[in-house]
XYZ file of C-alpha atoms in Angstrom:
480
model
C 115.726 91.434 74.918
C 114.615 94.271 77.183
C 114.321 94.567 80.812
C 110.950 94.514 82.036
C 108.895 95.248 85.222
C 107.496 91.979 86.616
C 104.713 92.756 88.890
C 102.915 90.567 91.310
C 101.757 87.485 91.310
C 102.484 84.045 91.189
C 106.198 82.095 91.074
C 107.818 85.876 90.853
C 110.822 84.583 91.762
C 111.049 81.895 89.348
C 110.191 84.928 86.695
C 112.597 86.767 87.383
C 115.326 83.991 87.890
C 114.528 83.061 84.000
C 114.431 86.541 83.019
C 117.760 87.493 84.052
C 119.042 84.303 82.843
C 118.127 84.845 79.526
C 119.320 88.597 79.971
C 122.836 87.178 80.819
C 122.324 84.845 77.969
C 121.925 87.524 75.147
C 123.700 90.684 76.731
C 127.290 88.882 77.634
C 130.035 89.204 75.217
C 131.765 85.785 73.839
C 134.806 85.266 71.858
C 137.981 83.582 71.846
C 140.500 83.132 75.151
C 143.669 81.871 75.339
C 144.559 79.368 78.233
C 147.663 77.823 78.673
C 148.418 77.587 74.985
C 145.359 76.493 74.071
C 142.837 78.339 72.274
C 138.630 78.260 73.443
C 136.115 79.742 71.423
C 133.075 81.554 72.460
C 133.662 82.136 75.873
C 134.264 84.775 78.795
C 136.697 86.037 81.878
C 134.894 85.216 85.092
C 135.305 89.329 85.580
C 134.031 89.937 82.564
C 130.477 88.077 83.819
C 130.995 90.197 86.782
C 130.873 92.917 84.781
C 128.828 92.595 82.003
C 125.711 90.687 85.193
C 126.588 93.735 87.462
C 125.466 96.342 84.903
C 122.739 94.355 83.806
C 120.924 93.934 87.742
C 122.039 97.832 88.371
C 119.794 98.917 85.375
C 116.934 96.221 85.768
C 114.367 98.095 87.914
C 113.454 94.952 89.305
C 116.927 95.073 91.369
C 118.149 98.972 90.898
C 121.631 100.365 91.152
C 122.076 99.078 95.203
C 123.208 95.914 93.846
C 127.021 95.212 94.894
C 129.759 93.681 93.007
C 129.689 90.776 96.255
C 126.362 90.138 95.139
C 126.382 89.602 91.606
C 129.420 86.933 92.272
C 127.406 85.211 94.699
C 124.322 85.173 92.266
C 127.058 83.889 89.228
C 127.969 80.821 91.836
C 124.442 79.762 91.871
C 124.495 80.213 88.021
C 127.663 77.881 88.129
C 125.715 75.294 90.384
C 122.438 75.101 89.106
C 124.355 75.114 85.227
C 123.676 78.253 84.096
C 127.131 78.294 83.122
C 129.906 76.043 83.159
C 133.780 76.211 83.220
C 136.064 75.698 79.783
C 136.547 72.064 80.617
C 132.458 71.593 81.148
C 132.548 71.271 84.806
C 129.775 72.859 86.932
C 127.796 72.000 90.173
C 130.496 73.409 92.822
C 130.073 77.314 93.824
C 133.892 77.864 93.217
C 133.274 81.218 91.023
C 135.400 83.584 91.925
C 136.240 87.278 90.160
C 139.234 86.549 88.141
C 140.628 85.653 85.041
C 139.106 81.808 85.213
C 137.035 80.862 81.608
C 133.629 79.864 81.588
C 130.605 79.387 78.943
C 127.190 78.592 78.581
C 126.304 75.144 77.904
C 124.005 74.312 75.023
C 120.946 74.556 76.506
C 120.329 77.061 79.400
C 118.053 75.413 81.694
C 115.301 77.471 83.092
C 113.328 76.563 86.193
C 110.300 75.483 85.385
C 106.730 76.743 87.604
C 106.187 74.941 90.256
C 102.914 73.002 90.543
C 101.085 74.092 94.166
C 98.192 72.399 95.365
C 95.307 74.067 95.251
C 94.585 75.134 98.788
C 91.228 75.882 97.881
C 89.266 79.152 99.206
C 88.610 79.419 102.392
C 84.629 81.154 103.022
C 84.318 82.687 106.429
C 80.890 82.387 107.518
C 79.164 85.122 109.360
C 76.524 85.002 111.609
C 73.078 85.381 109.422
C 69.745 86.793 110.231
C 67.666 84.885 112.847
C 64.207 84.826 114.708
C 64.886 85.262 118.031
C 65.740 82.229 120.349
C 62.940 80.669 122.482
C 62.336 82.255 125.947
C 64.116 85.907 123.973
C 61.724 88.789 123.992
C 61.955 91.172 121.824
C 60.989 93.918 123.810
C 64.205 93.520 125.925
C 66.396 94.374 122.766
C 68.241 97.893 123.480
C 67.697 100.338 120.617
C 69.053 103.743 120.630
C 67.183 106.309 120.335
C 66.842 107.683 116.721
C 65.858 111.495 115.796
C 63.179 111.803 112.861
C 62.584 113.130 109.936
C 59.922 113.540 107.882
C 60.808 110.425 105.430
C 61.395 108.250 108.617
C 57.857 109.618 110.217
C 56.163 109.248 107.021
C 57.405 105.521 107.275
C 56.673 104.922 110.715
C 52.998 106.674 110.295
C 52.173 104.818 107.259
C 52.906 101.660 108.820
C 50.425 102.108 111.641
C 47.320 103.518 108.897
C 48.136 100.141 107.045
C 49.519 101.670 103.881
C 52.465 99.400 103.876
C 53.379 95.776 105.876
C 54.252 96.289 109.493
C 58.152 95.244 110.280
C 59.708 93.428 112.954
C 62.813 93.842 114.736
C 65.160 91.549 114.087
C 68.933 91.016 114.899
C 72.319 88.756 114.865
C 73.525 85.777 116.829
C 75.986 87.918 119.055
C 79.319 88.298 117.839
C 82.278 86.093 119.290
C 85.795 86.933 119.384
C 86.594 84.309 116.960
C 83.693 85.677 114.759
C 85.478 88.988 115.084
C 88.837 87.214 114.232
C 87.882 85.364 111.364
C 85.976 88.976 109.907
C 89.584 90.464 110.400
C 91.269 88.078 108.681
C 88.877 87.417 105.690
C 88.742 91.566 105.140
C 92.278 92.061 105.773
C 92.695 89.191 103.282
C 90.327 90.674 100.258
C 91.821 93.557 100.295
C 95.750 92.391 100.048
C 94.762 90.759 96.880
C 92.726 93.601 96.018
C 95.886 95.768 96.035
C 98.465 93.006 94.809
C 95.574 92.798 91.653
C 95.466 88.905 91.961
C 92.254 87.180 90.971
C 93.163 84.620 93.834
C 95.909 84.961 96.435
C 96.183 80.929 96.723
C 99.299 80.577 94.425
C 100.921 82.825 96.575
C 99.541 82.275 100.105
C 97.858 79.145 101.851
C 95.547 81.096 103.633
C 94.430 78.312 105.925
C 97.900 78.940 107.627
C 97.466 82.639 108.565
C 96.505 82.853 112.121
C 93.360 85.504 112.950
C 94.383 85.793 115.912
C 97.812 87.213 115.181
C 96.311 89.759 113.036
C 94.087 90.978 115.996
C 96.733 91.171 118.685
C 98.765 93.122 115.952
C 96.169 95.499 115.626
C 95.138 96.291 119.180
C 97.727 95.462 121.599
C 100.304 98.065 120.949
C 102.124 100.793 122.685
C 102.045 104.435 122.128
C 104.851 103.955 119.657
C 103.117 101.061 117.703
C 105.230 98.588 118.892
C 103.384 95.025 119.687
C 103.092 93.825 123.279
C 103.481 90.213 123.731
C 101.222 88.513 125.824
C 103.948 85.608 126.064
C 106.520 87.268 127.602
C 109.099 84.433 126.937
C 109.169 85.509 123.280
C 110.752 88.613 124.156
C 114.348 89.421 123.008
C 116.709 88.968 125.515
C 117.626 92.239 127.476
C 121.163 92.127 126.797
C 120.267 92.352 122.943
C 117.145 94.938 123.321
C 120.389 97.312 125.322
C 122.793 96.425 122.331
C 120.504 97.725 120.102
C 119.136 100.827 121.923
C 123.090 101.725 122.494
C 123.331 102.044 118.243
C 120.361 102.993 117.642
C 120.520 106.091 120.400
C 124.421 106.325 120.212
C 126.318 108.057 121.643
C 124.163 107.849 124.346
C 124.099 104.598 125.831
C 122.416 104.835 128.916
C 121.873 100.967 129.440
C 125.307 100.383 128.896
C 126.907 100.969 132.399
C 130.315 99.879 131.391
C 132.531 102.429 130.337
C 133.228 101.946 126.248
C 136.755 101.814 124.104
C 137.965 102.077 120.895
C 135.615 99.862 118.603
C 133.195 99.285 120.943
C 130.825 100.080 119.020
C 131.724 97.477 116.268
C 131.632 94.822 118.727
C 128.327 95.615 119.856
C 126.973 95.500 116.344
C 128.981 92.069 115.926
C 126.812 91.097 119.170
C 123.374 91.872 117.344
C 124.514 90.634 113.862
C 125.282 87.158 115.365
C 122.191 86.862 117.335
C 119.734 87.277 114.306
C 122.498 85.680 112.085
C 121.754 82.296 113.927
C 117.810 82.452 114.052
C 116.216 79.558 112.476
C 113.221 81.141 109.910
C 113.374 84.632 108.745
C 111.272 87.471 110.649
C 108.925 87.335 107.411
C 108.822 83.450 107.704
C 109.457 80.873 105.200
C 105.173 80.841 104.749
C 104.981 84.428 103.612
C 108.318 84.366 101.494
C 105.833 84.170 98.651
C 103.356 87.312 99.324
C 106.575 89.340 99.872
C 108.463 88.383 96.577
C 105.068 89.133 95.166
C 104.786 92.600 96.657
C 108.375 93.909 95.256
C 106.631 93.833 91.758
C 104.638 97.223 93.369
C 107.702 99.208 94.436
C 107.326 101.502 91.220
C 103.346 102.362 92.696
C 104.673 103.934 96.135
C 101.494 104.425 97.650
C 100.565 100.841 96.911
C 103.518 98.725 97.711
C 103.557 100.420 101.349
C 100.135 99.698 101.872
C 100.669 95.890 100.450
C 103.554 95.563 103.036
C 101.390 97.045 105.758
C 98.716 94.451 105.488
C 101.887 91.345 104.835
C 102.915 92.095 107.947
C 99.943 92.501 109.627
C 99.914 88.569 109.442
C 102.629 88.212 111.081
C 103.073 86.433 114.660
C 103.527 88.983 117.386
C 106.850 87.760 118.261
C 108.102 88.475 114.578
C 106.785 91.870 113.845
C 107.681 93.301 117.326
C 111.442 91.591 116.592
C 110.946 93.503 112.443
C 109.894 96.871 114.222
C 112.417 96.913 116.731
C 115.580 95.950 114.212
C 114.415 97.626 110.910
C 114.224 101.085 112.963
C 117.466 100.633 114.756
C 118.596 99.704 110.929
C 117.191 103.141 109.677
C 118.873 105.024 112.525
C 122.138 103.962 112.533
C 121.913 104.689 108.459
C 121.213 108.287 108.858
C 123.526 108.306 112.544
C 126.357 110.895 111.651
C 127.753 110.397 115.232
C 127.956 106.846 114.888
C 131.851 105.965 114.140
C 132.072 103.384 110.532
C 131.166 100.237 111.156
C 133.306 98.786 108.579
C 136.025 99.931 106.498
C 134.918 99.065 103.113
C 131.102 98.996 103.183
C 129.238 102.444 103.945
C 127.001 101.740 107.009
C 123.155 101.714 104.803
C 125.352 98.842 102.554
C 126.441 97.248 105.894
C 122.830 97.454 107.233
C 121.548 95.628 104.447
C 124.219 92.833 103.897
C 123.886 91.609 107.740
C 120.039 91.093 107.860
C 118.561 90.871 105.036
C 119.130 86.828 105.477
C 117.545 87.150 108.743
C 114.561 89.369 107.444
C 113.312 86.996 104.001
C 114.638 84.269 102.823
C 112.949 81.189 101.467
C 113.179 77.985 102.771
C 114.089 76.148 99.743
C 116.758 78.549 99.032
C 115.431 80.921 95.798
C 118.719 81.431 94.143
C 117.655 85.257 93.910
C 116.954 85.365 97.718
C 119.805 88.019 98.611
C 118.499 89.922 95.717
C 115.090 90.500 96.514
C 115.637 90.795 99.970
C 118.375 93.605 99.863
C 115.786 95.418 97.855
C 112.646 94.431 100.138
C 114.909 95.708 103.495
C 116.045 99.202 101.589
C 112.681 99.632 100.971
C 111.223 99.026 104.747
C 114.407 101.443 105.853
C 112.910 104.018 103.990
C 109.445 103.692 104.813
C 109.414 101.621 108.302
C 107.480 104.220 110.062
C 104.368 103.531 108.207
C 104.778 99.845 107.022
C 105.213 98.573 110.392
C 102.034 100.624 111.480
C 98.281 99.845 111.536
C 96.446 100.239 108.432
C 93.962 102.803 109.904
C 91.988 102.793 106.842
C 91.215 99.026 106.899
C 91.111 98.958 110.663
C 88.138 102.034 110.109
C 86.512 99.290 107.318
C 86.480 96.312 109.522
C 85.258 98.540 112.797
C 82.470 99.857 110.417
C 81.361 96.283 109.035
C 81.319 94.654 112.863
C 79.166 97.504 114.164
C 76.982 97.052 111.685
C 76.882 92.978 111.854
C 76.107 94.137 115.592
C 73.268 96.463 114.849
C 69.272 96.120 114.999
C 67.791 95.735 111.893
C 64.132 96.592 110.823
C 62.519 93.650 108.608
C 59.504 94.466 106.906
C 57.269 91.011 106.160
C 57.328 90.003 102.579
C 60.321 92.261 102.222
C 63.682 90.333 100.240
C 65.909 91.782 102.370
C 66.134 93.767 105.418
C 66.291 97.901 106.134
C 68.817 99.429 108.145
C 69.734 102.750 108.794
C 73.738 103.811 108.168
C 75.371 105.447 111.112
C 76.291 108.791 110.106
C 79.903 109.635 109.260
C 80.444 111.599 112.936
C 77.862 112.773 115.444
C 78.275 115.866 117.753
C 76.108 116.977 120.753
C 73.877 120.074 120.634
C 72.164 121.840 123.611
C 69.042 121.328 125.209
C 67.179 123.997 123.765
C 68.413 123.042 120.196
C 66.929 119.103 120.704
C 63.798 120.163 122.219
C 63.545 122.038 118.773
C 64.516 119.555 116.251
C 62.047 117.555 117.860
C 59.518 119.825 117.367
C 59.960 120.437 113.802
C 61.127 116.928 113.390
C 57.333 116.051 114.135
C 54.747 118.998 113.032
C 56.682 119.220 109.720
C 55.786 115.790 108.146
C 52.256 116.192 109.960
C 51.275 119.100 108.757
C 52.602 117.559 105.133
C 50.314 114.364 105.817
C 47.259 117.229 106.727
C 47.657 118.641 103.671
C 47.805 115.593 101.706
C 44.908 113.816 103.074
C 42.865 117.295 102.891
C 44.064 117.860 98.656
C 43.105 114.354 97.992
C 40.094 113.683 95.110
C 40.044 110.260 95.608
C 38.878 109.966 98.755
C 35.445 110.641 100.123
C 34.500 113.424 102.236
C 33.635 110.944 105.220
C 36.905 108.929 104.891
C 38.949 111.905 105.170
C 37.180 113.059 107.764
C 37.464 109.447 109.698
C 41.863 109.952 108.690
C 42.017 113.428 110.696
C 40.037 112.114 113.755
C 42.912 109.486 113.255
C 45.838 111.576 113.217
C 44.224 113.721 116.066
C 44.249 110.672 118.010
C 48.158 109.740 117.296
């Protein structure tokens, strides 16, 4: 059986759990052990799982080569609980695996997980506001419209509409937008197109969408420093100062210029000690236990850059403020003690990107029900936001432009001509600039003898109409 890619979409996790079960299954060796002068057939060295599981999640390009030795014996303990495997005596349920000589084998029938069975959480329509007459006592002569410069088409229009060629329109507009009418636009666009990109038909088996806050998504989008960073309107759900200086002192090292106390040897170990225990002890991962689903979904685009950054951009666009301001601030101090040369080792055995990894990727995605690939997918979820952090944990600009775009136009006057099916409006144009005096007063010039001389000409080269009636049509036009 072959390694395969498995892209996004529902119960990932579960997917891939099976898959590399049944990997195991078929790639590790068995044959006969000795053990205290007794013979056991068809069986394996716990070192030799190690092994033979190690190789096996280092060349699956669902995992990659990052995967460590720690964390294919801490995958083989959940094998040994859940009864993947068992020991030579056909015990199992206790994570005692350790990476030594002990036997083990499979029992006769691997258990797989099955899919789980969600509730359908239905789809959620946003409504927008829809065309309306205008409300009693609302004239529409007090509706502002901007000014808009002709051309022939448009004066054609307007002319033929007041010779009776074609019905006269009506102006006719929206129900003003509220915020939470903006809100809920964000969040059903922002929605569409994250399973647009993730190539789902319907994001509920991976999403309740009923749970994802508009509000969060706006604040994320507009109340941000220079740098990107969110700004908190509750100001309790900071991080504490004392942790924000911890982690400038790494990140900026060796300057340290909140740090007042004077430093010694390994200070800078205990420091990072400091920050690892505070996020070590936090009670739902950054990503939350609600979104573990969207992001396990996502890591099945890693092989399509472009599209697996954009996916995370809009994941964590959902976010609460408190936990994408706390993601920004660690995954760049993360990225910048990784590539700090100045920055003594952190640890003796484990290069620092390794170390960066292995102390908060818990504290980054994790699921609630505890996935037995967790540590798996979210080593290779975090390697992937150190690499890229800089424009995941940005603004989309391209679906902020979108949703801008649709609200003005929700927003704008529309021209409704009677009988018509639907109504006329007039795009905005892609950019505007401003011209001189001299070069309006000619555009509207031309803008307005052009299509009358055109209308002239038509009326004079005309068979069909009698001598008098054109006559009575240029005494018309005079007039206008």
């Amino acid at each position: 059986m072959e390694p395969r890619l498995v892209g996004p979409g529902p119960y990932r996790a579960t997917r891939l759990w099976n898959e590399i079960i049944e990997l195991f299954r078929a790639g590790m060796p068995l044959r006969k052990h000795r053990c205290r002068f007794k013979s056991y057939e068809r069986c394996f060295k716990a070192s030799e799982a190690v092994d033979c599981l190690h190789e096996l999640l280092g060349s699956n390009q669902n995992f990659g080569p990052e995967v460590t030795r720690n964390q294919t014996v801490k995958l083989l303990k959940k094998f040994l609980k859940n009864h993947v495997i068992e020991d030579i005596k056909g015990r199992w349920g206790k994570e005692d695996f350790q990476d030594d000589g002990h036997l083990y084998r499979f029992p006769p029938s691997s258990p797989l997980k099955p899919y789980p069975k969600k509730p359908s959480c239905g789809k959620e329509v946003i409504k927008f506001p829809g065309w309306d007459e205008p409300k009693a006592g609302t004239s529409q002569e007090h509706i502002p419209v901007k000014s808009v410069t002709m051309n022939s088409e448009m004066w054609y229009k307007r002319h033929s509409i007041a010779i009776g060629e074609v019905p006269a329109c009506k102006l006719v507009f929206r129900r003003e937008l509220t915020q939470t009418n903006t809100e809920e636009i964000w969040k059903s666009m922002t929605l569409s197109r994250l399973q647009k990109v993730l190539g789902l038909d319907s994001l509920d088996e991976v999403l309740d969408t009923k749970l994802v806050n508009s509000k969060h998504i706006v604040q994320n989008a507009y109340n941000v420093t220079k740098q990107g960073i969110v700004i908190l309107e509750d100001k309790s759900k900071e991080l504490p100062h004392w942790i924000l200086s911890a982690m400038k002192c790494l990140a900026n090292w060796p300057s340290c210029s909140d740090l007042k106390q004077p430093t010694y040897s390994g200070f800078e170990r205990d420091v990072f000690k400091t920050i690892m225990d505070y996020f070590g002890q936090i009670k739902e991962p950054l990503l939350t236990f609600h979104f573990f689903d969207v992001f396990v979904s996502v890591l099945g685009l890693l092989q399509k850059h472009g599209k697996a950054v954009e996916a995370l951009q809009i994941s964590c666009l959902l976010l609460p403020p408190e936990n994408r301001k706390r993601l920004q601030l660690l995954v760049r101090m993360m990225a910048k003690i990784s590539f700090n040369k100045d920055l003594p080792p952190l640890s003796e055995s484990v290069r620092t990107r390794t170390l960066m990894v292995q102390a908060f990727s818990r504290c980054i995605l994790c699921s609630k029900d505890e996935m037995d690939l967790d540590e798996l997918l979210a080593a290779k979820l975090v390697s992937f936001l150190m690499d890229n952090y800089q424009e995941i944990l940005s603004v989309p600009s391209a679906l902020k432009s979108c949703i801008e775009e649709h609200i003005v136009h929700l927003q704008r006057v529309q021209i409704k001509y009677a009988g018509a099916d639907t109504d006329a409006t007039f795009p905005p144009p892609p950019f505007c600039h401003q011209i001189s005096t001299d070069e309006f007063e000619y555009q509207r010039a031309s803008g307005s003898q052009e299509p009358l001389a055109a209308l002239l000409e038509e009326i004079a080269m005309n068979k069909e109409i009698s001598v008098k009636d054109k006559k009575k049509q240029l005494k018309q036009v005079n007039k206008n």
